[in-house]
Short mmCIF file of C-alpha atoms in Angstrom, two decimals:
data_model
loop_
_atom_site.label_atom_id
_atom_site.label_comp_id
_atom_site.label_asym_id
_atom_site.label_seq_id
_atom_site.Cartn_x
_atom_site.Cartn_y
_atom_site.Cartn_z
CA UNK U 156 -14.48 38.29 181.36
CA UNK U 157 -10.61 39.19 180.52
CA UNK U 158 -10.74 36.54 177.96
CA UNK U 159 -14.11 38.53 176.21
CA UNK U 160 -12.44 41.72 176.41
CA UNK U 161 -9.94 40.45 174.96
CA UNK U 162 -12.04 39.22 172.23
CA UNK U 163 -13.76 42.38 172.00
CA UNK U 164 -10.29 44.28 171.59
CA UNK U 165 -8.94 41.99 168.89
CA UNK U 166 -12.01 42.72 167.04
CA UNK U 167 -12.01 46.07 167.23
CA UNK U 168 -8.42 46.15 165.82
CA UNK U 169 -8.95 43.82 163.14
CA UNK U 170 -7.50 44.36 159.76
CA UNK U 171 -10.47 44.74 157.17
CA UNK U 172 -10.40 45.09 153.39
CA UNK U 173 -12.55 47.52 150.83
CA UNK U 174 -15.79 45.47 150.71
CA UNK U 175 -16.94 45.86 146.94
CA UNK U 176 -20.68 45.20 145.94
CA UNK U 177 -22.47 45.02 142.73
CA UNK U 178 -23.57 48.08 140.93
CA UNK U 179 -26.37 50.18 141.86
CA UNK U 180 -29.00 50.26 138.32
CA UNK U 181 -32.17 50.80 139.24
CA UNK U 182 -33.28 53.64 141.80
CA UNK U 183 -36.94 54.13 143.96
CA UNK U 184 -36.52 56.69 146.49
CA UNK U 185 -33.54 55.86 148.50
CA UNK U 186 -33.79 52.23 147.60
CA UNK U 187 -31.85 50.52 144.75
CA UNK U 188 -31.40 47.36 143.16
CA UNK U 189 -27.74 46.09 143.00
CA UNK U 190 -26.78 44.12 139.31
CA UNK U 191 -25.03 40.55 140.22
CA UNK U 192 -25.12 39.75 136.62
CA UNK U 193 -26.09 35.95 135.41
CA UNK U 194 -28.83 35.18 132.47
CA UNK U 195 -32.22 33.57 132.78
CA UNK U 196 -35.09 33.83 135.32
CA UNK U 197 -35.03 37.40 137.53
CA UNK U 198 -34.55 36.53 141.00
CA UNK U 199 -34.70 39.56 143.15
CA UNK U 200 -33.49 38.86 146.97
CA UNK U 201 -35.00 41.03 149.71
CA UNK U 202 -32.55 41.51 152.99
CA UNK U 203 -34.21 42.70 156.16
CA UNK U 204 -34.37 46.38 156.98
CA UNK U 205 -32.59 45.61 159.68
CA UNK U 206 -28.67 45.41 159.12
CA UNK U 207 -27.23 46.18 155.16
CA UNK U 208 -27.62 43.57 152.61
CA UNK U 209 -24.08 42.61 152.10
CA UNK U 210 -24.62 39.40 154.44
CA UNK U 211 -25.97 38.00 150.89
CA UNK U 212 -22.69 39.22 149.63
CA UNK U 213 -20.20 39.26 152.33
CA UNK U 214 -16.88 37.74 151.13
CA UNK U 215 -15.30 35.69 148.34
CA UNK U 216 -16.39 32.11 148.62
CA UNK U 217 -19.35 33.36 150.93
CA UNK U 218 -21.56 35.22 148.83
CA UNK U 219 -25.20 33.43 148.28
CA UNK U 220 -25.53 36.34 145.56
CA UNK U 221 -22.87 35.57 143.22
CA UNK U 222 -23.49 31.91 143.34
CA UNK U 223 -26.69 32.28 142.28
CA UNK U 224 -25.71 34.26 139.19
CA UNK U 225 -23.17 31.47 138.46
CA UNK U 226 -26.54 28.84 138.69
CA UNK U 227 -28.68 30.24 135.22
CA UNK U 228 -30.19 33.11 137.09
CA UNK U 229 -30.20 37.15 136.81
CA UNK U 230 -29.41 37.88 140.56
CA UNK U 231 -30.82 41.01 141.83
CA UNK U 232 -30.12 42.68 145.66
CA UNK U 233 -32.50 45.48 147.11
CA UNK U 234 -30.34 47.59 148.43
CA UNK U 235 -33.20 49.53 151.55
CA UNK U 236 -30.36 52.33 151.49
CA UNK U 237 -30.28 55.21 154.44
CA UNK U 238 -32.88 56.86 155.87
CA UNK U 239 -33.58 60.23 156.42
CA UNK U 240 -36.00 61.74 159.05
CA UNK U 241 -37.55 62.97 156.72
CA UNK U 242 -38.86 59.89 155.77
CA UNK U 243 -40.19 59.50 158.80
CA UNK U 244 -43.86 58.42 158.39
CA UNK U 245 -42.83 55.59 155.90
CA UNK U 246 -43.58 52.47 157.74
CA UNK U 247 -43.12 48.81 157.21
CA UNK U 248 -46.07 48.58 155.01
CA UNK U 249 -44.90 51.77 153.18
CA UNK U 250 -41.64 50.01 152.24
CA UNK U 251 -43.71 47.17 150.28
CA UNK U 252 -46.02 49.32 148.58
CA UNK U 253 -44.18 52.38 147.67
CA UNK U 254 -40.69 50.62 147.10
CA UNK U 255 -40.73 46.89 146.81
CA UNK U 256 -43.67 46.53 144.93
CA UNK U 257 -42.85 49.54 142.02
CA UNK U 258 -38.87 47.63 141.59
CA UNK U 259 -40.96 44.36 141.02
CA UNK U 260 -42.57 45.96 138.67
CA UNK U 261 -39.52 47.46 136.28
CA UNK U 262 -38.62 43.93 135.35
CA UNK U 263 -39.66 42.81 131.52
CA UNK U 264 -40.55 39.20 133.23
CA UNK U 265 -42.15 38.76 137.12
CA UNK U 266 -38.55 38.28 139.23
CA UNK U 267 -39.00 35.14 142.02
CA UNK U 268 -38.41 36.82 145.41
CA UNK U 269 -36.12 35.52 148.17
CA UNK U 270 -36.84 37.19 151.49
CA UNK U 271 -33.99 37.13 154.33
CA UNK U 272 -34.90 37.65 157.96
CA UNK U 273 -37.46 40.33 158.05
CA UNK U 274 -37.11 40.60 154.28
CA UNK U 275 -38.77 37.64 154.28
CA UNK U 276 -41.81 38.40 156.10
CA UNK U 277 -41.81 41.67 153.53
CA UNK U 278 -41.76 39.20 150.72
CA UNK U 279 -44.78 36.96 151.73
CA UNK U 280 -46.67 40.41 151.60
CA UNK U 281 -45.16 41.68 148.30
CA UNK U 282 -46.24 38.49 147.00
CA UNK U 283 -49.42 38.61 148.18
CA UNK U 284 -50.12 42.39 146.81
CA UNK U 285 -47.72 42.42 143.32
CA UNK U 286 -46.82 39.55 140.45
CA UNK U 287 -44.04 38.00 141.11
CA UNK U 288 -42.64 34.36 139.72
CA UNK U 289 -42.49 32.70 143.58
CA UNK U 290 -41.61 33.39 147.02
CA UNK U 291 -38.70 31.91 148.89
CA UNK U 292 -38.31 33.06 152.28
CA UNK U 293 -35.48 32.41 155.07
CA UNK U 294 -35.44 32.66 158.65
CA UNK U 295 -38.71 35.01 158.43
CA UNK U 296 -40.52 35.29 161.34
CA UNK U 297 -44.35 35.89 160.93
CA UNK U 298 -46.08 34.22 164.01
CA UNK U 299 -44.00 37.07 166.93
CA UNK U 300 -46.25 35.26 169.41
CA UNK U 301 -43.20 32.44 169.40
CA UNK U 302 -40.78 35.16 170.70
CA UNK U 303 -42.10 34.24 174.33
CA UNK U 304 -41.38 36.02 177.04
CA UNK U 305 -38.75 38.26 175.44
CA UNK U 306 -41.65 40.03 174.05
CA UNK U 307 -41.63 41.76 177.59
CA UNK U 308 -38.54 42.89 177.50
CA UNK U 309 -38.82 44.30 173.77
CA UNK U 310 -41.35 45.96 175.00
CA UNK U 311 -39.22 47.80 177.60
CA UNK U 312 -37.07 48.71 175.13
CA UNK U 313 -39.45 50.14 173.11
CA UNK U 314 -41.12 52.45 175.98
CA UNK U 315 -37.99 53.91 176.82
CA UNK U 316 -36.69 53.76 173.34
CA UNK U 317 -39.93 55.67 171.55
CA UNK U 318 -39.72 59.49 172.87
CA UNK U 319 -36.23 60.30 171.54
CA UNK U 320 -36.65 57.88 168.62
CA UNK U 321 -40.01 60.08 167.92
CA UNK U 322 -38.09 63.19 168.42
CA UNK U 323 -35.41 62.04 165.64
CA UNK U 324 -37.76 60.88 163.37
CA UNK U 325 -35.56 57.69 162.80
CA UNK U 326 -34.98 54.12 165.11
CA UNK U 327 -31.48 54.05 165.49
CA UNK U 328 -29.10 50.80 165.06
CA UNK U 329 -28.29 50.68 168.31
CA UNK U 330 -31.64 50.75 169.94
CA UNK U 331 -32.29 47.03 167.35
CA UNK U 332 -28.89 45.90 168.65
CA UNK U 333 -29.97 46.07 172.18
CA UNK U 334 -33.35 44.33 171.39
CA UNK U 335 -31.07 41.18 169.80
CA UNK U 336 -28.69 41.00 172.94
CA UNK U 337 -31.51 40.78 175.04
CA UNK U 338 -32.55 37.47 173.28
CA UNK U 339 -29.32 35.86 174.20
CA UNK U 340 -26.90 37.63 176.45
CA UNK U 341 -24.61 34.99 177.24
CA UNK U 342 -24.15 34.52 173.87
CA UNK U 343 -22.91 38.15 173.04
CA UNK U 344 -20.31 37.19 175.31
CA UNK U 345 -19.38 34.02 174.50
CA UNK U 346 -18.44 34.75 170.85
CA UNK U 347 -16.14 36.99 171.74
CA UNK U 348 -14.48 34.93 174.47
CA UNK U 349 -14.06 32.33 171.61
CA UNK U 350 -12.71 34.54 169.07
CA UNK U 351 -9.56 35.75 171.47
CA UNK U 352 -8.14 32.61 170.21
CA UNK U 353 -9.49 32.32 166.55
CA UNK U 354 -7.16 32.36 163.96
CA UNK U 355 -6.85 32.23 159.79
CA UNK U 356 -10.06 31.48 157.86
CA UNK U 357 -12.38 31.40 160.66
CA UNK U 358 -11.22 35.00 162.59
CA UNK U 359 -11.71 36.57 158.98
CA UNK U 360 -15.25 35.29 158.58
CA UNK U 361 -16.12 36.18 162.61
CA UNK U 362 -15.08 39.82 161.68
CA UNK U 363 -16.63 39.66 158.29
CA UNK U 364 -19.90 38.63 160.05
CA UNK U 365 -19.66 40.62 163.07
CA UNK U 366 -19.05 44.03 161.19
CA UNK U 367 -22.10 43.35 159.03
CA UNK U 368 -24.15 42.67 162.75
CA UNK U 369 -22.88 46.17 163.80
CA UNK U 370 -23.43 47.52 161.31
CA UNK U 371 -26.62 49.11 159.37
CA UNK U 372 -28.67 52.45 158.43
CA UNK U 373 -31.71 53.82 160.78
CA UNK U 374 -34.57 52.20 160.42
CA UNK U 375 -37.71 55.28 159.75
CA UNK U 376 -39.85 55.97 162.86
CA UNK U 377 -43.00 54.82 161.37
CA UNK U 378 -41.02 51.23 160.27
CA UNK U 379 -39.73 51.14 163.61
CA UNK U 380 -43.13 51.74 165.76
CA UNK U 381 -44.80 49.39 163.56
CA UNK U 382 -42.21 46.33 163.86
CA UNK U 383 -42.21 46.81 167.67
CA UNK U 384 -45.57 47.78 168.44
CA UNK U 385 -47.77 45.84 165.52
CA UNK U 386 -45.52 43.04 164.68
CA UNK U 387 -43.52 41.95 167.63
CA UNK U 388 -45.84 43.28 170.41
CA UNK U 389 -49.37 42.76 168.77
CA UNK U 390 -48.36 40.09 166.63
CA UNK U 391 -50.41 41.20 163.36
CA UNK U 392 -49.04 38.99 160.68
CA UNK U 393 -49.55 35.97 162.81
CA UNK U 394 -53.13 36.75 164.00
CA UNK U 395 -53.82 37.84 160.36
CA UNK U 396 -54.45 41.58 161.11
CA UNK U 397 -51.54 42.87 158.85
CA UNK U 398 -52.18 44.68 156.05
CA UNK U 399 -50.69 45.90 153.39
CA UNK U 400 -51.95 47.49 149.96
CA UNK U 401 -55.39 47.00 150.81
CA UNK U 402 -55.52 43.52 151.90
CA UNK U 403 -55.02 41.17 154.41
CA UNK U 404 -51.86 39.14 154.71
CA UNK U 405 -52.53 35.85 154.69
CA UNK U 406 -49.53 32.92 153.53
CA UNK U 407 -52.39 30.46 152.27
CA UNK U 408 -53.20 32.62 149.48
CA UNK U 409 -50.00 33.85 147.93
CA UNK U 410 -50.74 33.28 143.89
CA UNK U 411 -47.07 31.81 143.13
CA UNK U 412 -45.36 28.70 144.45
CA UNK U 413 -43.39 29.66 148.14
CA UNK U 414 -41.10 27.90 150.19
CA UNK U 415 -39.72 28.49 153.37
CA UNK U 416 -36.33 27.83 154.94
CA UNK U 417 -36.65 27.72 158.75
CA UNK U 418 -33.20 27.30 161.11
CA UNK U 419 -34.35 25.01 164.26
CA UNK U 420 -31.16 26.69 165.96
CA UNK U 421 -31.90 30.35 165.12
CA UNK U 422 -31.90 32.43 168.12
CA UNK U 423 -32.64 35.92 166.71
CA UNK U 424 -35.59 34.43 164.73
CA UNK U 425 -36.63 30.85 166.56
CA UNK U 426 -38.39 28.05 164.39
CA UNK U 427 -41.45 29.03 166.62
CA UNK U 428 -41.88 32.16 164.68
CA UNK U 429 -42.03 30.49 161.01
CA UNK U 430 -45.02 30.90 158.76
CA UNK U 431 -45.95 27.14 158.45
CA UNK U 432 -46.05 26.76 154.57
CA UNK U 433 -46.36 23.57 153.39
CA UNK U 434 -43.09 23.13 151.54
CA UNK U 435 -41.06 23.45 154.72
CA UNK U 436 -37.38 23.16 154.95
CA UNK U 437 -35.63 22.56 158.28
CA UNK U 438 -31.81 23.48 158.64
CA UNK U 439 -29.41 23.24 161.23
CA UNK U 440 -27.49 26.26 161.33
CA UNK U 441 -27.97 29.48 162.91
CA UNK U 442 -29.36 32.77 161.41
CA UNK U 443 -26.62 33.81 160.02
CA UNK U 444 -25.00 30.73 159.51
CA UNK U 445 -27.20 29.27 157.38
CA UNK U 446 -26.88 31.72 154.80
CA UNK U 447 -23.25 32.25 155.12
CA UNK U 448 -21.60 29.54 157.31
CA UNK U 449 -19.50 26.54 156.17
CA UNK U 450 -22.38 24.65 155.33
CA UNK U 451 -25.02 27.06 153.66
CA UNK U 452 -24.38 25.99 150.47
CA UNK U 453 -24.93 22.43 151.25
CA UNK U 454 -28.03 22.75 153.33
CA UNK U 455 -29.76 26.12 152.08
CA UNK U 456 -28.11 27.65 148.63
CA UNK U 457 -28.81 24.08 146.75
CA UNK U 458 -31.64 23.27 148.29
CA UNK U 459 -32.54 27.22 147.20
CA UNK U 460 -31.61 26.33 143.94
CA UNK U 461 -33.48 23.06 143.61
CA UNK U 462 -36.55 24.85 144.13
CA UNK U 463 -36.01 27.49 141.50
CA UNK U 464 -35.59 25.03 139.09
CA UNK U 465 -38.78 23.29 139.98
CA UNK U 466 -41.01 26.96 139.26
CA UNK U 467 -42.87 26.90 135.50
#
């Protein structure tokens, strides 16, 4: 316990430097797209609602988005921005059709989306209801059924959660924070034991990731009631009652190529969880470290790449 504390102190006193993100271009509501720059095919990447989207961008030498640009593509972020409560009755679904969907369709040629986290189950239904190129997705959960019996305790959460989250009109961070400790508390403390003694390189990157973690805009009420109570809870995408613009959300019929990248050590979203596409590709890393750890670009950003090369 002293040595966590410890941890947790160093942390909080951590030196951090002006984090700098691509230009904002194109605007839909409170929602833009951020300009990475490169030439050639659109590719338009999707973080979750959950958290900002810098974890694409995060640091120099770690940044999935500027790689890309450097690889013959036009990289694109969707940047959710902050929510207001009075945006309150825009909803998971609402985000796709009224925000997603319309950016998709300001580009001269369809962009190929790449979906992160819960961006990623956003993407599969994008895809599904708007033309796009192809459909990568990573560490999207879609079958919440393989959440187990930590559904329960989401559920908890939720109950006392809803009243004052009604009331606000907006899900605050820290009520999604407390629904990811719950999956693995050990681990919470743990990582923080370990970084009282990190130094150089790696104590950078642990603050780097760890400030993006706690970090991140209100989710809307109606986005918020609908991941806990229709996703996680019911489990619509996986029993194929989710829809969205009119139809039914089903994986086996996007029109455009899709792959999915699936971490069998992910704890926030556990291989149980993934879609099941056919063109399935297993990583070791964790949720975040697969997209940003010492070995993302060897087993997910080439690999990513690859399969972007392979679209018509």
């Amino acid at each position: 316990m002293s040595s966590a504390l410890a941890g947790l102190r160093r942390y909080q006193e951590a030196p951090r430097t002006k984090r700098r993100m691509a230009r904002a271009v194109k605007r839909q509501g409170h929602a833009r797209l951020r300009d990475y720059g490169g030439t050639g095919r659109p590719v338009l990447f999707v973080p979750s609602l959950i958290n900002p989207p810098f974890i694409l961008d995060l640091m120099p030498g770690r940044s999935l988005m500027r790689w890309i640009a450097q690889q013959g593509y036009h990289a694109w972020l969707l940047d959710w921005g902050e929510a207001q409560p009075t945006d309150r009755d825009l909803d998971i679904s609402g985000h796709i059709e009224r925000v997603l969907i319309p950016l998709m369709r300001r580009f001269d040629t369809p962009p190929v989306l790449v979906g992160y986290c819960l961006g990623g189950t956003m993407s599969i239904a994008a895809a599904v209801s708007g033309a796009c190129a192809g459909t990568a997705v990573i560490a999207a959960p879609w079958h919440f059924n393989g959440y187990g019996d930590t559904r329960g305790d989401i559920a908890s959460l939720w109950e006392a959660a809803q009243p004052g989250c009604e009331q606000l009109g907006l899900v605050p961070i820290e009520v999604l924070q407390t629904g990811f400790w719950k999956l693995d508390p050990a681990r919470t403390i743990a990582k923080f034991e370990a970084f009282a003694t990190m130094s150089g390189d790696e104590a950078a990157m642990f603050v780097a990731m760890e400030d993006w973690a706690n970090s991140g805009a209100p989710l809307t009420y109606a986005a918020g009631a609908e991941l806990f109570e229709q996703l996680i809870l019911a489990d619509a995408p996986g029993l194929g009652n989710w829809h969205v613009a009119g139809k039914s959300i089903d994986p086996e019929t996007l029109p455009c190529p899709a792959i999915e990248f699936v971490s069998l050590a992910d704890r926030i979203v556990p291989a149980a969880t993934a879609i099941g596409l056919s063109n399935r590709r297993e990583l070791g890393a964790g949720h975040v470290g697969m997209v940003v750890g010492s070995r993302a670009r060897e087993q997910l950003w080439e690999p990513l790449r690859h399969w972007l090369a392979t679209l018509p």
